[in-house]
PDB file of C-alpha atoms in Angstrom:
ATOM      1  CA  UNK A   1       0.000   0.000   0.000  1.00 36.00           C
ATOM      2  CA  UNK A   2       2.340   2.654  -1.206  1.00 38.00           C
ATOM      3  CA  UNK A   3       1.251   6.243  -1.652  1.00 43.00           C
ATOM      4  CA  UNK A   4       2.859   6.542  -5.081  1.00 46.00           C
ATOM      5  CA  UNK A   5       2.350  10.260  -5.660  1.00 45.00           C
ATOM      6  CA  UNK A   6       4.127  11.157  -2.405  1.00 47.00           C
ATOM      7  CA  UNK A   7       7.216   9.019  -2.831  1.00 45.00           C
ATOM      8  CA  UNK A   8       8.931  11.109  -5.468  1.00 45.00           C
ATOM      9  CA  UNK A   9       6.791  14.137  -6.289  1.00 44.00           C
ATOM     10  CA  UNK A  10       6.606  15.738  -2.853  1.00 49.00           C
ATOM     11  CA  UNK A  11      10.057  14.733  -1.671  1.00 54.00           C
ATOM     12  CA  UNK A  12      13.461  14.605  -3.353  1.00 61.00           C
ATOM     13  CA  UNK A  13      14.074  11.050  -2.200  1.00 65.00           C
ATOM     14  CA  UNK A  14      12.019   7.892  -2.412  1.00 71.00           C
ATOM     15  CA  UNK A  15      10.475   7.584   1.044  1.00 71.00           C
ATOM     16  CA  UNK A  16       9.845   3.870   0.715  1.00 71.00           C
ATOM     17  CA  UNK A  17      13.526   3.224   0.063  1.00 76.00           C
ATOM     18  CA  UNK A  18      14.606   5.530   2.880  1.00 78.00           C
ATOM     19  CA  UNK A  19      12.378   3.758   5.394  1.00 78.00           C
ATOM     20  CA  UNK A  20      13.354   0.300   4.176  1.00 80.00           C
ATOM     21  CA  UNK A  21      17.045   1.170   4.439  1.00 86.00           C
ATOM     22  CA  UNK A  22      16.527   2.543   7.951  1.00 87.00           C
ATOM     23  CA  UNK A  23      14.143  -0.172   9.153  1.00 87.00           C
ATOM     24  CA  UNK A  24      14.885  -3.240   6.989  1.00 88.00           C
ATOM     25  CA  UNK A  25      12.680  -5.565   9.016  1.00 86.00           C
ATOM     26  CA  UNK A  26       9.663  -3.260   9.136  1.00 80.00           C
ATOM     27  CA  UNK A  27       6.747  -3.303   6.715  1.00 72.00           C
ATOM     28  CA  UNK A  28       6.520   0.150   5.132  1.00 71.00           C
ATOM     29  CA  UNK A  29       3.023   1.399   4.331  1.00 70.00           C
ATOM     30  CA  UNK A  30       1.838   4.741   2.951  1.00 76.00           C
ATOM     31  CA  UNK A  31      -1.848   5.631   2.933  1.00 85.00           C
ATOM     32  CA  UNK A  32      -3.439   8.831   1.695  1.00 89.00           C
ATOM     33  CA  UNK A  33      -4.685  10.969   4.594  1.00 91.00           C
ATOM     34  CA  UNK A  34      -8.288  11.112   3.364  1.00 93.00           C
ATOM     35  CA  UNK A  35      -8.270   7.338   2.800  1.00 94.00           C
ATOM     36  CA  UNK A  36      -6.890   6.790   6.303  1.00 94.00           C
ATOM     37  CA  UNK A  37      -9.576   9.044   7.735  1.00 96.00           C
ATOM     38  CA  UNK A  38     -12.502   7.258   6.128  1.00 97.00           C
ATOM     39  CA  UNK A  39     -11.080   3.826   7.019  1.00 96.00           C
ATOM     40  CA  UNK A  40     -10.646   5.035  10.591  1.00 95.00           C
ATOM     41  CA  UNK A  41     -14.254   6.189  10.579  1.00 96.00           C
ATOM     42  CA  UNK A  42     -15.361   2.712   9.558  1.00 95.00           C
ATOM     43  CA  UNK A  43     -13.121   1.162  12.212  1.00 95.00           C
ATOM     44  CA  UNK A  44     -14.609   3.390  14.916  1.00 94.00           C
ATOM     45  CA  UNK A  45     -18.187   2.973  13.652  1.00 93.00           C
ATOM     46  CA  UNK A  46     -18.602  -0.667  12.506  1.00 93.00           C
ATOM     47  CA  UNK A  47     -22.235  -0.046  11.496  1.00 93.00           C
ATOM     48  CA  UNK A  48     -20.946   2.105   8.616  1.00 94.00           C
ATOM     49  CA  UNK A  49     -18.990  -0.759   7.066  1.00 92.00           C
ATOM     50  CA  UNK A  50     -21.923  -2.017   5.003  1.00 93.00           C
ATOM     51  CA  UNK A  51     -23.100   1.434   3.916  1.00 95.00           C
ATOM     52  CA  UNK A  52     -22.073   3.950   1.297  1.00 97.00           C
ATOM     53  CA  UNK A  53     -20.456   6.831   3.152  1.00 98.00           C
ATOM     54  CA  UNK A  54     -18.490   9.973   2.387  1.00 98.00           C
ATOM     55  CA  UNK A  55     -16.117  11.960   4.583  1.00 97.00           C
ATOM     56  CA  UNK A  56     -15.138  15.595   4.407  1.00 97.00           C
ATOM     57  CA  UNK A  57     -12.049  16.814   6.236  1.00 96.00           C
ATOM     58  CA  UNK A  58     -12.257  20.511   6.944  1.00 97.00           C
ATOM     59  CA  UNK A  59      -8.702  21.709   7.369  1.00 94.00           C
ATOM     60  CA  UNK A  60      -6.361  24.116   5.625  1.00 93.00           C
ATOM     61  CA  UNK A  61      -7.918  22.697   2.473  1.00 94.00           C
ATOM     62  CA  UNK A  62     -10.875  20.368   1.932  1.00 96.00           C
ATOM     63  CA  UNK A  63     -10.336  16.619   1.926  1.00 95.00           C
ATOM     64  CA  UNK A  64     -12.934  14.149   0.646  1.00 97.00           C
ATOM     65  CA  UNK A  65     -13.240  10.382   0.500  1.00 97.00           C
ATOM     66  CA  UNK A  66     -15.989   7.984  -0.539  1.00 97.00           C
ATOM     67  CA  UNK A  67     -16.408   4.362   0.512  1.00 97.00           C
ATOM     68  CA  UNK A  68     -18.834   1.740  -0.723  1.00 96.00           C
ATOM     69  CA  UNK A  69     -19.423  -1.059   1.761  1.00 94.00           C
ATOM     70  CA  UNK A  70     -16.030  -0.633   3.407  1.00 93.00           C
ATOM     71  CA  UNK A  71     -13.993  -0.112   0.241  1.00 96.00           C
ATOM     72  CA  UNK A  72     -12.582   3.309  -0.621  1.00 97.00           C
ATOM     73  CA  UNK A  73     -12.698   4.887  -4.066  1.00 96.00           C
ATOM     74  CA  UNK A  74      -9.158   5.802  -5.165  1.00 94.00           C
ATOM     75  CA  UNK A  75      -7.137   6.763  -8.227  1.00 92.00           C
ATOM     76  CA  UNK A  76      -4.316   4.558  -9.531  1.00 88.00           C
ATOM     77  CA  UNK A  77      -1.863   6.362  -7.252  1.00 84.00           C
ATOM     78  CA  UNK A  78      -4.105   5.438  -4.307  1.00 89.00           C
ATOM     79  CA  UNK A  79      -5.253   8.967  -3.511  1.00 88.00           C
ATOM     80  CA  UNK A  80      -8.919   9.416  -2.682  1.00 93.00           C
ATOM     81  CA  UNK A  81     -11.316   9.757  -5.597  1.00 94.00           C
ATOM     82  CA  UNK A  82     -12.826  12.199  -6.546  1.00 91.00           C
ATOM     83  CA  UNK A  83     -10.736  15.309  -5.857  1.00 92.00           C
ATOM     84  CA  UNK A  84     -13.771  17.065  -4.457  1.00 95.00           C
ATOM     85  CA  UNK A  85     -12.103  20.164  -3.035  1.00 95.00           C
ATOM     86  CA  UNK A  86     -10.458  20.965  -6.369  1.00 94.00           C
ATOM     87  CA  UNK A  87     -13.698  20.953  -8.337  1.00 95.00           C
ATOM     88  CA  UNK A  88     -14.646  24.240  -9.962  1.00 94.00           C
ATOM     89  CA  UNK A  89     -16.929  26.508  -7.983  1.00 93.00           C
ATOM     90  CA  UNK A  90     -17.797  30.048  -9.037  1.00 90.00           C
ATOM     91  CA  UNK A  91     -14.493  31.770  -9.925  1.00 89.00           C
ATOM     92  CA  UNK A  92     -12.278  29.194  -8.253  1.00 94.00           C
ATOM     93  CA  UNK A  93     -12.452  25.853  -6.447  1.00 96.00           C
ATOM     94  CA  UNK A  94     -14.686  24.528  -3.696  1.00 97.00           C
ATOM     95  CA  UNK A  95     -11.898  24.583  -1.117  1.00 95.00           C
ATOM     96  CA  UNK A  96     -11.278  28.261  -1.838  1.00 96.00           C
ATOM     97  CA  UNK A  97     -14.400  28.773   0.282  1.00 97.00           C
ATOM     98  CA  UNK A  98     -14.920  25.595   2.302  1.00 98.00           C
ATOM     99  CA  UNK A  99     -11.697  25.396   4.311  1.00 97.00           C
ATOM    100  CA  UNK A 100      -9.730  27.237   6.964  1.00 97.00           C
ATOM    101  CA  UNK A 101      -8.052  29.212   4.187  1.00 96.00           C
ATOM    102  CA  UNK A 102     -11.460  30.096   2.762  1.00 97.00           C
ATOM    103  CA  UNK A 103     -12.825  31.268   6.103  1.00 98.00           C
ATOM    104  CA  UNK A 104      -9.794  33.414   6.841  1.00 97.00           C
ATOM    105  CA  UNK A 105      -9.779  34.949   3.352  1.00 97.00           C
ATOM    106  CA  UNK A 106     -13.494  35.738   3.565  1.00 97.00           C
ATOM    107  CA  UNK A 107     -12.899  37.410   6.909  1.00 98.00           C
ATOM    108  CA  UNK A 108     -10.036  39.397   5.382  1.00 97.00           C
ATOM    109  CA  UNK A 109     -12.322  40.652   2.610  1.00 97.00           C
ATOM    110  CA  UNK A 110     -14.613  41.943   5.335  1.00 97.00           C
ATOM    111  CA  UNK A 111     -11.865  43.869   7.086  1.00 97.00           C
ATOM    112  CA  UNK A 112     -10.757  41.292   9.668  1.00 97.00           C
ATOM    113  CA  UNK A 113      -7.286  39.932  10.253  1.00 96.00           C
ATOM    114  CA  UNK A 114      -7.093  36.362  11.506  1.00 97.00           C
ATOM    115  CA  UNK A 115      -4.389  33.743  11.365  1.00 95.00           C
ATOM    116  CA  UNK A 116      -6.357  30.914  12.927  1.00 96.00           C
ATOM    117  CA  UNK A 117      -9.969  29.818  12.555  1.00 97.00           C
ATOM    118  CA  UNK A 118     -10.189  29.026  16.258  1.00 96.00           C
ATOM    119  CA  UNK A 119      -9.774  32.729  17.076  1.00 97.00           C
ATOM    120  CA  UNK A 120     -12.243  33.692  14.374  1.00 98.00           C
ATOM    121  CA  UNK A 121     -14.790  31.215  15.736  1.00 97.00           C
ATOM    122  CA  UNK A 122     -14.378  32.536  19.256  1.00 97.00           C
ATOM    123  CA  UNK A 123     -15.107  36.092  18.132  1.00 98.00           C
ATOM    124  CA  UNK A 124     -17.979  34.966  15.891  1.00 97.00           C
ATOM    125  CA  UNK A 125     -20.042  34.182  18.978  1.00 93.00           C
ATOM    126  CA  UNK A 126     -20.386  37.922  19.554  1.00 96.00           C
ATOM    127  CA  UNK A 127     -19.871  39.242  16.021  1.00 98.00           C
ATOM    128  CA  UNK A 128     -22.795  39.010  13.592  1.00 97.00           C
ATOM    129  CA  UNK A 129     -20.704  39.541  10.462  1.00 98.00           C
ATOM    130  CA  UNK A 130     -18.285  36.775  11.388  1.00 98.00           C
ATOM    131  CA  UNK A 131     -21.185  34.485  12.172  1.00 98.00           C
ATOM    132  CA  UNK A 132     -22.579  35.186   8.708  1.00 98.00           C
ATOM    133  CA  UNK A 133     -19.273  34.109   7.151  1.00 98.00           C
ATOM    134  CA  UNK A 134     -19.451  30.747   8.908  1.00 98.00           C
ATOM    135  CA  UNK A 135     -23.093  30.441   7.847  1.00 98.00           C
ATOM    136  CA  UNK A 136     -22.145  31.106   4.219  1.00 98.00           C
ATOM    137  CA  UNK A 137     -19.344  28.518   4.266  1.00 98.00           C
ATOM    138  CA  UNK A 138     -21.618  25.912   5.866  1.00 98.00           C
ATOM    139  CA  UNK A 139     -24.320  26.624   3.305  1.00 98.00           C
ATOM    140  CA  UNK A 140     -21.816  26.319   0.478  1.00 98.00           C
ATOM    141  CA  UNK A 141     -20.669  22.949   1.829  1.00 98.00           C
ATOM    142  CA  UNK A 142     -24.249  21.715   1.892  1.00 98.00           C
ATOM    143  CA  UNK A 143     -24.896  22.873  -1.677  1.00 98.00           C
ATOM    144  CA  UNK A 144     -21.805  21.274  -3.205  1.00 98.00           C
ATOM    145  CA  UNK A 145     -22.346  18.034  -1.289  1.00 98.00           C
ATOM    146  CA  UNK A 146     -25.926  17.837  -2.560  1.00 98.00           C
ATOM    147  CA  UNK A 147     -24.481  17.843  -6.056  1.00 97.00           C
ATOM    148  CA  UNK A 148     -21.791  15.284  -5.231  1.00 97.00           C
ATOM    149  CA  UNK A 149     -24.322  12.988  -3.593  1.00 97.00           C
ATOM    150  CA  UNK A 150     -26.151  12.673  -6.896  1.00 97.00           C
ATOM    151  CA  UNK A 151     -22.999  10.900  -8.094  1.00 96.00           C
ATOM    152  CA  UNK A 152     -21.834   8.975  -5.033  1.00 96.00           C
ATOM    153  CA  UNK A 153     -25.237   8.216  -3.463  1.00 97.00           C
ATOM    154  CA  UNK A 154     -23.885   8.076   0.092  1.00 97.00           C
ATOM    155  CA  UNK A 155     -26.298   7.537   2.980  1.00 96.00           C
ATOM    156  CA  UNK A 156     -24.128   9.127   5.664  1.00 96.00           C
ATOM    157  CA  UNK A 157     -21.646  11.995   5.682  1.00 97.00           C
ATOM    158  CA  UNK A 158     -18.804  12.045   8.212  1.00 97.00           C
ATOM    159  CA  UNK A 159     -17.308  15.422   9.097  1.00 97.00           C
ATOM    160  CA  UNK A 160     -13.841  15.870  10.568  1.00 96.00           C
ATOM    161  CA  UNK A 161     -10.718  17.999  10.456  1.00 95.00           C
ATOM    162  CA  UNK A 162      -9.602  20.921  12.588  1.00 94.00           C
ATOM    163  CA  UNK A 163     -12.289  23.292  11.304  1.00 96.00           C
ATOM    164  CA  UNK A 164     -15.000  20.815  12.301  1.00 96.00           C
ATOM    165  CA  UNK A 165     -14.482  22.061  15.862  1.00 95.00           C
ATOM    166  CA  UNK A 166     -16.345  25.151  14.643  1.00 97.00           C
ATOM    167  CA  UNK A 167     -19.229  23.022  13.356  1.00 97.00           C
ATOM    168  CA  UNK A 168     -21.845  24.742  15.579  1.00 97.00           C
ATOM    169  CA  UNK A 169     -21.188  27.887  13.524  1.00 98.00           C
ATOM    170  CA  UNK A 170     -21.194  26.059  10.171  1.00 98.00           C
ATOM    171  CA  UNK A 171     -24.153  23.808  10.924  1.00 98.00           C
ATOM    172  CA  UNK A 172     -27.007  26.351  10.506  1.00 98.00           C
ATOM    173  CA  UNK A 173     -25.937  27.159   6.953  1.00 98.00           C
ATOM    174  CA  UNK A 174     -25.376  23.490   6.132  1.00 98.00           C
ATOM    175  CA  UNK A 175     -28.818  22.528   7.385  1.00 98.00           C
ATOM    176  CA  UNK A 176     -30.369  25.355   5.382  1.00 98.00           C
ATOM    177  CA  UNK A 177     -28.894  23.941   2.172  1.00 98.00           C
ATOM    178  CA  UNK A 178     -28.918  20.203   2.726  1.00 98.00           C
ATOM    179  CA  UNK A 179     -30.803  17.370   4.389  1.00 97.00           C
ATOM    180  CA  UNK A 180     -27.865  14.970   4.202  1.00 97.00           C
ATOM    181  CA  UNK A 181     -27.508  12.818   7.321  1.00 97.00           C
ATOM    182  CA  UNK A 182     -24.163  13.423   9.019  1.00 97.00           C
ATOM    183  CA  UNK A 183     -22.026  12.694  12.046  1.00 96.00           C
ATOM    184  CA  UNK A 184     -19.187  14.856  13.376  1.00 97.00           C
ATOM    185  CA  UNK A 185     -15.984  13.239  14.622  1.00 93.00           C
ATOM    186  CA  UNK A 186     -15.004  14.738  17.975  1.00 85.00           C
ATOM    187  CA  UNK A 187     -11.266  14.006  17.744  1.00 85.00           C
ATOM    188  CA  UNK A 188     -10.032  13.850  14.154  1.00 88.00           C
ATOM    189  CA  UNK A 189      -6.416  13.300  15.203  1.00 89.00           C
ATOM    190  CA  UNK A 190      -7.017   9.693  16.243  1.00 92.00           C
ATOM    191  CA  UNK A 191      -9.258   8.614  13.365  1.00 94.00           C
ATOM    192  CA  UNK A 192      -6.541   8.417  10.641  1.00 93.00           C
ATOM    193  CA  UNK A 193      -4.358   6.351  12.979  1.00 92.00           C
ATOM    194  CA  UNK A 194      -7.235   3.918  13.442  1.00 94.00           C
ATOM    195  CA  UNK A 195      -7.544   3.899   9.643  1.00 94.00           C
ATOM    196  CA  UNK A 196      -3.934   2.789   9.217  1.00 90.00           C
ATOM    197  CA  UNK A 197      -4.450   0.002  11.746  1.00 90.00           C
ATOM    198  CA  UNK A 198      -7.624  -1.044   9.929  1.00 92.00           C
ATOM    199  CA  UNK A 199      -5.747  -1.132   6.617  1.00 91.00           C
ATOM    200  CA  UNK A 200      -2.973  -3.246   8.133  1.00 87.00           C
ATOM    201  CA  UNK A 201      -5.470  -5.768   9.440  1.00 90.00           C
ATOM    202  CA  UNK A 202      -7.528  -5.924   6.253  1.00 90.00           C
ATOM    203  CA  UNK A 203      -4.810  -5.745   3.608  1.00 86.00           C
ATOM    204  CA  UNK A 204      -4.680  -3.743   0.399  1.00 82.00           C
ATOM    205  CA  UNK A 205      -6.997  -6.035  -1.557  1.00 86.00           C
ATOM    206  CA  UNK A 206      -9.851  -5.429   0.895  1.00 92.00           C
ATOM    207  CA  UNK A 207      -9.782  -1.649   1.370  1.00 94.00           C
ATOM    208  CA  UNK A 208      -9.972  -0.251  -2.178  1.00 94.00           C
ATOM    209  CA  UNK A 209     -12.782  -0.338  -4.705  1.00 92.00           C
TER     210      UNK A 209
END
């Protein structure tokens, strides 16, 4: 299970070779972060294994993964398929709006200066304009996922990532735009680790579509 696009394109050296040289007796495995997240979701919620589910990871960018009955949709290089966040939306891409970067840039356009979404979310509790920005981003997420669900036909959406901690501010807009059933992961840092363990136990032939 080698993450082919990371081995050479993102680093000057082949990571698989480096790890094998350093730890010759260890089994080296690379899994795409979105794939690890959705597998971890299945591991933590066994009832989802036999369903069609999608995950969105709200972070600096926007990650997305889709699984059909426990198997994840991936490209040949084993990255999650489709590249949802990079899809065209208005004058740019979806993740230009639905992400930490999107939230901060929208705030900047409205005269605010934030480096972190957590600070923006804290102030939004008392600031109507900031609250409206979160509402808009949540609504946008709901709209684009409605469109994607016509393709993937998932029954449950799983929401994670650092920005998901601000879900109470995003949720009103999302609910206004979409009726998709969803669950929010409380601690997204552990879920990908569980996904790697799940992949190790299952093996490559049983985790990909």
